[in-house]
Coordinates of C-alpha atoms and ligand atoms in Angstrom, one line a residue:
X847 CA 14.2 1.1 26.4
X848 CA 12.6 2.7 23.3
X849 CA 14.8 4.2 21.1
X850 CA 14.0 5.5 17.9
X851 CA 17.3 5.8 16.4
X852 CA 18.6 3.0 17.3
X853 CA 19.2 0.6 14.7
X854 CA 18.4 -2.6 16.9
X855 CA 14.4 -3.8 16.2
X856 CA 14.2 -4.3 20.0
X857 CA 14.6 -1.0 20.6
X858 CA 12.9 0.8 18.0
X859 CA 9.7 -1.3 18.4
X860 CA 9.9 -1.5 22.4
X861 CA 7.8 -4.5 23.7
X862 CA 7.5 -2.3 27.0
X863 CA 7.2 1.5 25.6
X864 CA 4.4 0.0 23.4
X865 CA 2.6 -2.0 26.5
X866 CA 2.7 1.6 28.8
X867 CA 1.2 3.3 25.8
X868 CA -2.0 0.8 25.4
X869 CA -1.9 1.6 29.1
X870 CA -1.6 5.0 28.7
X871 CA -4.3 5.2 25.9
X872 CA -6.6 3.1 27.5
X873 CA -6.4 5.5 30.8
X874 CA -6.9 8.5 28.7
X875 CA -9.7 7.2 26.6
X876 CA -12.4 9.6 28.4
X877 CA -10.1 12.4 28.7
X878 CA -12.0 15.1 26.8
X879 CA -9.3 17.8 27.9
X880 CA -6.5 15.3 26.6
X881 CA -8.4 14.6 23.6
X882 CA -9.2 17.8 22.4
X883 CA -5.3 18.8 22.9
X884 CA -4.3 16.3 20.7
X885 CA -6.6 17.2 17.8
X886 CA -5.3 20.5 18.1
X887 CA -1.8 19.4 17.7
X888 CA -3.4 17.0 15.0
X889 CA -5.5 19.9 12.7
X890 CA -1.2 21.5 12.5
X891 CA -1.1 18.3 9.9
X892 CA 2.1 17.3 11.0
X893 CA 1.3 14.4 12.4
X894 CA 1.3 12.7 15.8
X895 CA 3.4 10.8 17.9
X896 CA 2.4 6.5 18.6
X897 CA 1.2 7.9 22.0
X898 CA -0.6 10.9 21.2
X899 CA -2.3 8.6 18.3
X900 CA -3.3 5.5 20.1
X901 CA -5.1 8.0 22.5
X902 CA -7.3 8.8 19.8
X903 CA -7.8 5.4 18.6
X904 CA -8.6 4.4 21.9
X905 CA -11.1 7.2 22.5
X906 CA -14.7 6.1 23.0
X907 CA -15.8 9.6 23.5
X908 CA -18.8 9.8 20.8
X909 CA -18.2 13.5 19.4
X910 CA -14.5 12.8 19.6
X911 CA -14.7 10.3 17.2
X912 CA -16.9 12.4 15.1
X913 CA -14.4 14.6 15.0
X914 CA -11.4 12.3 14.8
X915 CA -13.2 11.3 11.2
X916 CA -13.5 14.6 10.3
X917 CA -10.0 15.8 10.1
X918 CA -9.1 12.3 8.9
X919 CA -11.1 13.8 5.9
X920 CA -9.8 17.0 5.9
X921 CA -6.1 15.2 5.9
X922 CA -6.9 13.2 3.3
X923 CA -7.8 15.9 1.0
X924 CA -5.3 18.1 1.7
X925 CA -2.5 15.9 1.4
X926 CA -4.1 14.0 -1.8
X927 CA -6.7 15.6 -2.9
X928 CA -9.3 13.9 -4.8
X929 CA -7.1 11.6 -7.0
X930 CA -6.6 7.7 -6.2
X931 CA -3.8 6.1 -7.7
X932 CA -4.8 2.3 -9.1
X933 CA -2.1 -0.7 -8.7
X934 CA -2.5 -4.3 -9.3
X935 CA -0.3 -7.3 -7.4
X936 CA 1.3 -9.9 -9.9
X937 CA 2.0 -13.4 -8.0
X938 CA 5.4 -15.0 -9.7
X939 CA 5.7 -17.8 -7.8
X940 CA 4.0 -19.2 -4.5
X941 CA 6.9 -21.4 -4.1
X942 CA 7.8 -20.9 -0.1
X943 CA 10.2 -22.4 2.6
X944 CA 8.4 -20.5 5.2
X945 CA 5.8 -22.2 7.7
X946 CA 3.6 -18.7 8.4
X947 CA 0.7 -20.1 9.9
X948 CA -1.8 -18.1 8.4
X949 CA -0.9 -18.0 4.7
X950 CA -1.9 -20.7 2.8
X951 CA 1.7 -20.7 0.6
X952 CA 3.5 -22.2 4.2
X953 CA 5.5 -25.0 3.2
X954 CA 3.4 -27.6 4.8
X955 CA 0.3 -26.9 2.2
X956 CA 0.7 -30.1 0.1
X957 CA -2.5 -29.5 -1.5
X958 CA -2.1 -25.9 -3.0
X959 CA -0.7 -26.3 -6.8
X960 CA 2.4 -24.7 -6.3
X961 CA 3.7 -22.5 -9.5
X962 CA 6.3 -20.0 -10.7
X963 CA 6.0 -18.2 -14.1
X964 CA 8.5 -18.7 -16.6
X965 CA 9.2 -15.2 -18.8
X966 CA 7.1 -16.4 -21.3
X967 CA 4.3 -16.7 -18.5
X968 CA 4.8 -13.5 -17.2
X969 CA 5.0 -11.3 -21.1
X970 CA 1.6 -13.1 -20.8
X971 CA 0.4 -11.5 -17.3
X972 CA 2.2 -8.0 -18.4
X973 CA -0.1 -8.1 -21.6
X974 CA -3.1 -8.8 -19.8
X975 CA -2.6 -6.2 -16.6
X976 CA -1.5 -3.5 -19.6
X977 CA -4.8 -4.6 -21.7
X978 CA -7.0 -3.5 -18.2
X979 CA -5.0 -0.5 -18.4
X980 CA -2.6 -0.6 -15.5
X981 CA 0.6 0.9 -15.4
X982 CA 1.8 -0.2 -11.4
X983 CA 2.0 -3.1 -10.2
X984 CA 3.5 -5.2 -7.3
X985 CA 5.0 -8.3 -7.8
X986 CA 4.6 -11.3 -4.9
X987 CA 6.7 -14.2 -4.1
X988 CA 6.7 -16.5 -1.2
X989 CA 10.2 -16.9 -0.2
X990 CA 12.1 -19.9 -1.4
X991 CA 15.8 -19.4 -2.1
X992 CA 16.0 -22.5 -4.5
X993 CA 13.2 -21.6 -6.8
X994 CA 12.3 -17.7 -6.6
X995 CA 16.1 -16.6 -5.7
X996 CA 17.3 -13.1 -6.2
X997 CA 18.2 -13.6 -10.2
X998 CA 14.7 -14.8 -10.7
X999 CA 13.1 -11.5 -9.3
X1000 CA 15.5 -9.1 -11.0
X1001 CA 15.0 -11.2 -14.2
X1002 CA 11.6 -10.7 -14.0
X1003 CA 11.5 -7.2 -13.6
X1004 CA 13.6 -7.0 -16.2
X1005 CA 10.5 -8.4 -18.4
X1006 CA 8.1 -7.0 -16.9
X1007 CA 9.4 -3.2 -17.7
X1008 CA 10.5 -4.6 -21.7
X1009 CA 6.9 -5.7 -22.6
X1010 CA 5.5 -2.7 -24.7
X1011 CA 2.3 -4.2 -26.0
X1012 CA -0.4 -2.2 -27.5
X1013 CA 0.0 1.9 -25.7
X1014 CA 0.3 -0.3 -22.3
X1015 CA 4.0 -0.6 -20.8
X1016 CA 4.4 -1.1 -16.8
X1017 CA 5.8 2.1 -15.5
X1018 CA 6.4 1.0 -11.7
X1019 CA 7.2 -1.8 -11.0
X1020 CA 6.9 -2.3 -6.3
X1021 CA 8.4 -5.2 -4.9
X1022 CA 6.6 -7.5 -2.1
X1023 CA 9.4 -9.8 -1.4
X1024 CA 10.6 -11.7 1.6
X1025 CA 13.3 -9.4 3.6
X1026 CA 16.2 -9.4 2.3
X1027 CA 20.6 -8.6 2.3
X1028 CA 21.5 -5.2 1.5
X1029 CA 23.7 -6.6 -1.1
X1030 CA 20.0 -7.6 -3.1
X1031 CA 18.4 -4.9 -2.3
X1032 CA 20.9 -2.4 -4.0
X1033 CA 20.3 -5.1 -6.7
X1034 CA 16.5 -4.7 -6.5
X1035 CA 17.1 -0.9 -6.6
X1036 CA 19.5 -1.5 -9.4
X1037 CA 17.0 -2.4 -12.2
X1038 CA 14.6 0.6 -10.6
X1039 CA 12.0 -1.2 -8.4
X1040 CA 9.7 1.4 -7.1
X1041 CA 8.8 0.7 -3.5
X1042 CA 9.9 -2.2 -1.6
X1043 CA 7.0 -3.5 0.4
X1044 CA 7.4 -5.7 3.4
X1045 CA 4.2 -6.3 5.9
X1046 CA 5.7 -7.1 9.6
X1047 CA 2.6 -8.9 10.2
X1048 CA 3.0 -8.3 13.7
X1049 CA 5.0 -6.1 16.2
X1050 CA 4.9 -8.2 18.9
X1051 CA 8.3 -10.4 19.1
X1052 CA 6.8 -13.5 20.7
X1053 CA 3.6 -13.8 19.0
X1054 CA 5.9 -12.8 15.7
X1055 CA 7.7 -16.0 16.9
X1056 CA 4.7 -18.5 17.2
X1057 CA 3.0 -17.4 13.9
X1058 CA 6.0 -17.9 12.1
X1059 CA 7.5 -21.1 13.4
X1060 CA 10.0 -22.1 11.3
X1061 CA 11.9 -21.1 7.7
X1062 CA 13.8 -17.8 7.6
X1063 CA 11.1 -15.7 8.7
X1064 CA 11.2 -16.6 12.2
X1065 CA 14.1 -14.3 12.6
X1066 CA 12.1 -11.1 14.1
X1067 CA 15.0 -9.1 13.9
X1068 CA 15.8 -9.9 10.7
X1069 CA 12.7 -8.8 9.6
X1070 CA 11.6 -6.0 11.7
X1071 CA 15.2 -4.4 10.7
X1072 CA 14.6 -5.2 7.1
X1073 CA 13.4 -1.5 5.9
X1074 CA 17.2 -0.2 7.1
X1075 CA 18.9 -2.4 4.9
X1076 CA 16.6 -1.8 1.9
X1077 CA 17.1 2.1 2.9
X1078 CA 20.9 1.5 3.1
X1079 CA 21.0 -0.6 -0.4
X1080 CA 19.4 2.9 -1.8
X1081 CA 15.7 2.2 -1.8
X1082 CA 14.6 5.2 -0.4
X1083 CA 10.6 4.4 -0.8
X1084 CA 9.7 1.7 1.5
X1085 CA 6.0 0.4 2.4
X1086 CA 4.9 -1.0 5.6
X1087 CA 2.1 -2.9 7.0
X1088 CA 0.5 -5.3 9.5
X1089 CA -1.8 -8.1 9.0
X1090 CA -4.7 -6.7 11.2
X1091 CA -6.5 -10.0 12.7
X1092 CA -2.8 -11.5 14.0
X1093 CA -2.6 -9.6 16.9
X1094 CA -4.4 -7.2 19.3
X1095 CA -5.0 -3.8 16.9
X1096 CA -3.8 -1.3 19.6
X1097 CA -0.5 -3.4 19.7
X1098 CA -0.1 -3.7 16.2
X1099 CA -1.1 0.3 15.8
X1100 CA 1.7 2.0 18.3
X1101 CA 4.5 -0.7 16.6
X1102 CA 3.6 0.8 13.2
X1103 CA 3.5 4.2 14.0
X1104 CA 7.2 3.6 16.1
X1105 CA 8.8 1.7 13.0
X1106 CA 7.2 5.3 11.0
X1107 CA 9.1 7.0 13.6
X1108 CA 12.6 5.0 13.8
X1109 CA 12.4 5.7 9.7
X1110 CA 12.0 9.2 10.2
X1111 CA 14.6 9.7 12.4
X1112 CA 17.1 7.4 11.1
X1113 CA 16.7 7.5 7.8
X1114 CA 14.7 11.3 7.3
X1115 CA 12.1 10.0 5.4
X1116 CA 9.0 8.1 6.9
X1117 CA 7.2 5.3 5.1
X1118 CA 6.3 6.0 1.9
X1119 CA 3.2 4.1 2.5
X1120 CA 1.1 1.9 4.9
X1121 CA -1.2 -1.0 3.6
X1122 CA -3.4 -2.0 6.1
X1123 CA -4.5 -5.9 5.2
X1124 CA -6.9 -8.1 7.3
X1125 CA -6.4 -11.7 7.6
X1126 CA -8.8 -13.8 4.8
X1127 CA -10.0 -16.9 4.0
X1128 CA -7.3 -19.0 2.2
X1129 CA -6.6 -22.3 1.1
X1130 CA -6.0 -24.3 4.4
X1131 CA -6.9 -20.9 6.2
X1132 CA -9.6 -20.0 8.0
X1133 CA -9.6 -16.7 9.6
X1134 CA -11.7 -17.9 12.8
X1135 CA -8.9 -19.5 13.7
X1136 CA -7.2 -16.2 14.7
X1137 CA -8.3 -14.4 18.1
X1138 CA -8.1 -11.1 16.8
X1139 CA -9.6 -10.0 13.7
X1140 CA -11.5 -6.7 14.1
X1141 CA -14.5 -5.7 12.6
X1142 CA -15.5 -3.0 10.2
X1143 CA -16.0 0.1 12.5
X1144 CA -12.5 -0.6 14.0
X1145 CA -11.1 -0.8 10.8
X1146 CA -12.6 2.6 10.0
X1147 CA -11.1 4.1 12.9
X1148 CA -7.6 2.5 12.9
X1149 CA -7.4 4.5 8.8
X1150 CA -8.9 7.3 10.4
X1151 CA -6.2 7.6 13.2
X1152 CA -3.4 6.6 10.8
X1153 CA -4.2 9.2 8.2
X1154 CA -4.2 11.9 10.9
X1155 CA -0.6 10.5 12.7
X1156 CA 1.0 10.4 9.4
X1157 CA -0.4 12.6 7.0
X1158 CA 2.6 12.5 4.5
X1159 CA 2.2 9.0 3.6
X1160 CA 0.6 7.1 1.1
X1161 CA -2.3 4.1 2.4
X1162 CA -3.3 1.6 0.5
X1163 CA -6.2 -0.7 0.5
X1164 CA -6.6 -3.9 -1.8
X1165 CA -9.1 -6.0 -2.9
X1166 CA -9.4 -8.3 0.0
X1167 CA -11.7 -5.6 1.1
X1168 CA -15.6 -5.4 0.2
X1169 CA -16.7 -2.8 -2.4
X1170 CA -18.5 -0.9 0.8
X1171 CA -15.9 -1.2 3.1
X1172 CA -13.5 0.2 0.1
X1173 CA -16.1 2.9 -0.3
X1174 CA -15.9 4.1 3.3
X1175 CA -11.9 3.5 3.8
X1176 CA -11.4 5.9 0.6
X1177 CA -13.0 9.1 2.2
X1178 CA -11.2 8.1 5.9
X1179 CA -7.6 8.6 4.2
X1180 CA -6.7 5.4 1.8
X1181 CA -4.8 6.6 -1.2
X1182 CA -4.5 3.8 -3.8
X1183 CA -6.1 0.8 -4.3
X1184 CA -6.0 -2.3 -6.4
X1185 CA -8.5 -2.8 -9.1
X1186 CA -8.9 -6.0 -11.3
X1187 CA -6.7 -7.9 -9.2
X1188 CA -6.1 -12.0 -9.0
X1189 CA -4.0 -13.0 -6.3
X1190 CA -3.3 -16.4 -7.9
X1191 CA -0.1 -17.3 -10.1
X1192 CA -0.6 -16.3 -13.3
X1193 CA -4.4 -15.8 -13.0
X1194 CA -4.6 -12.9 -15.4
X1195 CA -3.5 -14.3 -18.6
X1196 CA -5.2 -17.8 -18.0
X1197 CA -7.9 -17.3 -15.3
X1198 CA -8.7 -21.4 -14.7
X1199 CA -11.1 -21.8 -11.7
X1200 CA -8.1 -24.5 -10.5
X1201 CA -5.7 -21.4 -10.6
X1202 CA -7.7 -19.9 -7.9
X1203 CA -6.6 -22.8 -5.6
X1204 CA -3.0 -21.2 -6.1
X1205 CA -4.4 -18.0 -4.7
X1206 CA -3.3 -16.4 -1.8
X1207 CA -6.4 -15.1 -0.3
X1208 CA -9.9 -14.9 -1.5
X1209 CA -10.1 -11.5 -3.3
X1210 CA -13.7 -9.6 -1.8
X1211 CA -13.5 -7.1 -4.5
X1212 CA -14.0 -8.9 -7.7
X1213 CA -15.2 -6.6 -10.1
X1214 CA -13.1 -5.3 -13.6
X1215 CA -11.2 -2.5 -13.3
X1216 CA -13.3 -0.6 -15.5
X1217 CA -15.9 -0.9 -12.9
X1218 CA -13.7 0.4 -10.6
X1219 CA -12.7 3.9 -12.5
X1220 CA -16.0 4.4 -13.1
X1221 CA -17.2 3.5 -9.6
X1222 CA -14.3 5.8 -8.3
X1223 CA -15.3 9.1 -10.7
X1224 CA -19.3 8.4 -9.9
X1225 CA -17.8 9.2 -6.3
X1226 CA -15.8 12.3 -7.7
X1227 CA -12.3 10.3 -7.4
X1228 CA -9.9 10.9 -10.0
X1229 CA -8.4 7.6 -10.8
X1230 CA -4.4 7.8 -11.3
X1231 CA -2.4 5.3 -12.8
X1232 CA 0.5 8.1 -12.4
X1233 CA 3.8 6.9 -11.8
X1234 CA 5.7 10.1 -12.5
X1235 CA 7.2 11.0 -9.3
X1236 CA 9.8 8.2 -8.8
X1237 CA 10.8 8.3 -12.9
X1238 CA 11.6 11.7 -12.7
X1239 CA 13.7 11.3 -9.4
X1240 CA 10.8 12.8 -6.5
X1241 CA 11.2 10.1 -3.9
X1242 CA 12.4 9.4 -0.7
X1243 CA 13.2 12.9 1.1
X1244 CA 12.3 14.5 -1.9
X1245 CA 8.9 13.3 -2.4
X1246 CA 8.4 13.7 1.4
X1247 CA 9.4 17.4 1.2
X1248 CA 7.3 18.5 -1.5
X1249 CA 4.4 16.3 0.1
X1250 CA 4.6 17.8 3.6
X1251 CA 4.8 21.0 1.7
X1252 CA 1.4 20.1 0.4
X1253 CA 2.9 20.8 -3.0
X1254 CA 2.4 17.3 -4.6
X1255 CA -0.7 18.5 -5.8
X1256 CA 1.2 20.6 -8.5
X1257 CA 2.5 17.3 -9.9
X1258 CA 0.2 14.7 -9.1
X1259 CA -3.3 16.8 -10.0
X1260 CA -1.5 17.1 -13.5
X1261 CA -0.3 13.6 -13.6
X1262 CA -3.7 12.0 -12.8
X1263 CA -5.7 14.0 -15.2
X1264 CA -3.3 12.8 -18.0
X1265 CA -2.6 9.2 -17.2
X1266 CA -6.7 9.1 -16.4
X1267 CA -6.9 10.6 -19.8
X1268 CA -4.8 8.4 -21.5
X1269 CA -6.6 5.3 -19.8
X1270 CA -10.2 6.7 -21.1
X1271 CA -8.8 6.8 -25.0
X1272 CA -7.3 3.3 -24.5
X1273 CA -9.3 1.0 -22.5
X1274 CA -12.2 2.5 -21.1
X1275 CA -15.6 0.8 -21.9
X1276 CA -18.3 3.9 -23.5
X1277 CA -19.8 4.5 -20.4
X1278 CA -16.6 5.0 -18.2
X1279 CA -15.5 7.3 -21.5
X1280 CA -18.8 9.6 -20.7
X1281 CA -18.2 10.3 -17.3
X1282 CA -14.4 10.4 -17.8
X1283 CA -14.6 13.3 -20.1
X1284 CA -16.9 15.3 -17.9
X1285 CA -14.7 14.4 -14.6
X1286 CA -11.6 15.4 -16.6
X1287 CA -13.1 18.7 -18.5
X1288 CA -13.9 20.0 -14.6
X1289 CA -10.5 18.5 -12.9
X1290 CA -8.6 21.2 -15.8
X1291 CA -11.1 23.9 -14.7
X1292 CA -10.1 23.6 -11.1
X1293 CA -6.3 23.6 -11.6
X1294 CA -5.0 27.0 -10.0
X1295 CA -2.1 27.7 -11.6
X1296 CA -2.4 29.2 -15.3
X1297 CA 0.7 27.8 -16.5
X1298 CA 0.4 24.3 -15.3
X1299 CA -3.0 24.5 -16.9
X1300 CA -2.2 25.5 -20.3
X1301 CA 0.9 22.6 -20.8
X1302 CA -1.7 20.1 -19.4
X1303 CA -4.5 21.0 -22.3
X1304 CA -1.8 21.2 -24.5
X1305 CA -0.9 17.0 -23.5
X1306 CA -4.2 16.2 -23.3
X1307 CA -4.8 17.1 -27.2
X1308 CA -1.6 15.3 -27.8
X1309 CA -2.4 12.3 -25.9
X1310 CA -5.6 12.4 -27.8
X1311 CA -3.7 12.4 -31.2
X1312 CA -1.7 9.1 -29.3
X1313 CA 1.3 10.4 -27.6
X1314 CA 1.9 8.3 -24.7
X1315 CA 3.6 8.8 -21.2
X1316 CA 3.5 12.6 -21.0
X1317 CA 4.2 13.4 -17.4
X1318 CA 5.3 16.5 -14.9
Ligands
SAM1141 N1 6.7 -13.6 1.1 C1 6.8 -12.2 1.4 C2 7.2 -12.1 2.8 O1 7.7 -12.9 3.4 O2 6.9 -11.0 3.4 C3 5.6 -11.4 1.1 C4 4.7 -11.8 0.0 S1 3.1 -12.3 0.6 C5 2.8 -12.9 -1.0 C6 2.2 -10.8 0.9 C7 1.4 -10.7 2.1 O3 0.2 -11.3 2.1 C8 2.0 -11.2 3.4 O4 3.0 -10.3 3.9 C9 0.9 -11.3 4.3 O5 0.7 -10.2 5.1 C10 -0.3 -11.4 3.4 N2 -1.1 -12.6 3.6 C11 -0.7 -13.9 3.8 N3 -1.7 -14.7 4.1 C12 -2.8 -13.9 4.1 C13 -4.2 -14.2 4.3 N4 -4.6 -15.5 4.6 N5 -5.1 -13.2 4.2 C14 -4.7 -12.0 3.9 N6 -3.4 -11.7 3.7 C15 -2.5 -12.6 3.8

């Protein structure tokens, strides 16, 4: 029986309440009355239920969907306005125990170099991700308790926050780590991890089961109950996702939305963000293998109707995605992206075409991150590389609060235009400089409130004499 509060994965993601909703959706798809009801609850922007949602993603009614895309839009700027906050992944080890049969780190891969950075290696990575200009990142392990064990990650955030090179220091450090016991992650939240991000991969138990045959992440439960204990060791912002391509989308779409649910009322705050991935190409992967990859107009559709069920949260797209696909994604409702990324071990400081063998997927999206601010403000984006919220304490309930307030903007518009500002005197090539300074003279115009604007010209002249990490 679905249960949102319970605390048992079984009953929070219901195999049967999930099976009478694709049911329910698909029954509904043509019903224009039903339809329109739902976007009327929807245009409220307090979000939708797993039912009400997969209706709309199931909808095949033409101006429906117009309109679906529309207030996706509207959402999206509401909620986030026009700023886009820029993250990169750091991969510490691809050591793994696991046997996941569509990632190439599974433990039967005997021809993938397998590596793990010492400290030394990773100063090296932190230098080169600050010299782009980043300031968030997410580290990635596979999960081997021998070689990347608890004290490894801890110890490595440890270095990753201590490198100060240059006016580049990592400010957020998110965590993409195998699930874990409470007793780690109240370690993890310990030396101030910002989110903890954990992709299910799939909802659905059995097919959960047969993709992951073996190593510690066979254990469905264990997984799918993972976000509680990282909520109960005190991580209050937690990210989830699915690997779209796994499973059938409408399956995959009502399990997210009911795990957004069970957070919400369990825990009283909702995801802090979903990532929405699609299976790639990999070493000893090949995504043809997998029944259910979904193309780009689904993909569209699945943001579209996620942005409009959950309007508080975060979405994140990364660089597995084409420039185009990015492009259209970022108007639908994604909220950060990665920029510059390499999804290999320690690809950034010593970028070896053998070290892209120790990749994790092929990366679509391969161009600097200076191509991508100044793609993002041609399209009137703000970049962010803000990271103010969770250092001064607005996360979890708090953050959600002020968010489904629509009051974020009063910190973040601020935040962006400074951290954008301090990226444009420190790394930005001449041309990203010239459109940077016009995008950022305009953002100040537009901000509302007089004394909010005055204390943010005031740091942007003192950012240009090099103060660093100003923030609201
Ligand atoms: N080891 C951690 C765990 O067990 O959850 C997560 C880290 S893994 C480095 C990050 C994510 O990459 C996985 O959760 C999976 O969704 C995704 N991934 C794995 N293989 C992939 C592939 N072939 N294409 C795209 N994404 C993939």
């Amino acid at each position: 029986m679905y249960n949102p509060k319970s605390m048992q994965a079984e009953e929070f993601i219901s195999h049967d309440e999930i099976l009478e909703t694709l049911d329910y959706a698909e029954k509904n798809k043509h019903n224009a009355e039903l339809i329109d009801s739902i976007l009327e609850k929807a245009r409220q922007k307090k979000g939708l239920n797993h039912r009400e949602a997969s209706v709309l993603l199931a909808c095949d009614l033409e101006d429906k969907n117009q309109k679906i895309y529309k207030l996706a839009e509207q959402i999206k700027k509401d909620f986030y306005g026009n700023r886009i906050v820029l993250f990169a992944p750091l991969y510490l080890s691809n050591y793994c125990v696991n046997g996941c049969v569509y990632c190439p780190y599974h433990f039967k891969n005997k021809h993938i170099p397998r590596k793990k950075l010492t400290q030394e290696e990773i100063r090296n990575e932190v230098i080169a991700l600050q010299d782009m200009g980043h300031k968030r990142i997410a580290i990635e392990t596979g999960e081997d308790p021998v070689n990347n064990p608890i004290e490894y990650v801890l110890e490595s955030i440890k270095t990753i926050y201590s490198v100060k090179h240059k006016n580049g220091s990592i400010r957020r450090v998110n965590v993409n780590i195998a699930a874990t016991t409470v007793e780690n992650y109240k370690k993890l939240h310990d030396v101030g991890i910002g989110t903890y991000i954990l992709f299910q991969e799939t909802y659905n138990k059995e097919s959960y089961e047969a993709l992951h045959p073996t190593g510690p992440k066979h254990n469905y439960k264990w997984h799918t109950e993972a976000m509680d204990r990282a909520m109960e060791g005190g991580i209050d912002d937690v990210s989830l996702g699915v690997l779209f391509g796994l499973e059938s989308y409408r399956y995959e779409f009502a399990g997210l939305l009911m795990h957004a649910e069970h957070l919400e009322a369990v825990h009283g705050v909702g995801p802090h963000a979903i990532s929405v991935p699609r299976i790639k190409k990999a070493d000893d992967i090949n995504p043809d293998d997998f029944d259910n990859g979904i193309d780009d107009d689904i993909f569209a559709k699945i943001v579209a109707c996620i942005r409009i069920a959950v309007p508080y949260t975060g979405m994140i797209i990364s660089t597995r995605e084409t420039e185009d696909c990015r492009k259209r994604l970022l108007h639908l409702g994604v909220s950060q992206i990665s920029g510059g990324s390499k999804t290999s071990v320690g690809g950034y400081f010593n970028p070896m075409p053998e070290d892209e063998n120790s990749a994790q997927f092929d990366v679509s999206d391969r161009r600097p991150l200076d191509d991508v601010i100044k793609w993002l403000m041609e399209m009137g984006y703000v970049p962010s590389f803000c990271t103010a919220c969770y250092r001064s304490g607005r996360t979890g309930d708090r953050f959600m609060e002020i968010c489904k307030q629509q009051q974020i903007h009063n910190f973040c518009h601020p935040n962006a235009i400074m951290t954008l500002k301090e990226y444009l005197e420190d790394y930005a090539s001449p041309e990203t400089k010239e459109i940077g300074y016009k995008l950022l003279e305009k953002e100040v115009k537009t901000l509302e409130d007089a004394k909010i604007k005055k204390i943010v010209e005031e740091n942007l002249v003192k950012i240009e004499s090099g103060v660093r990490d100003l923030k609201f």
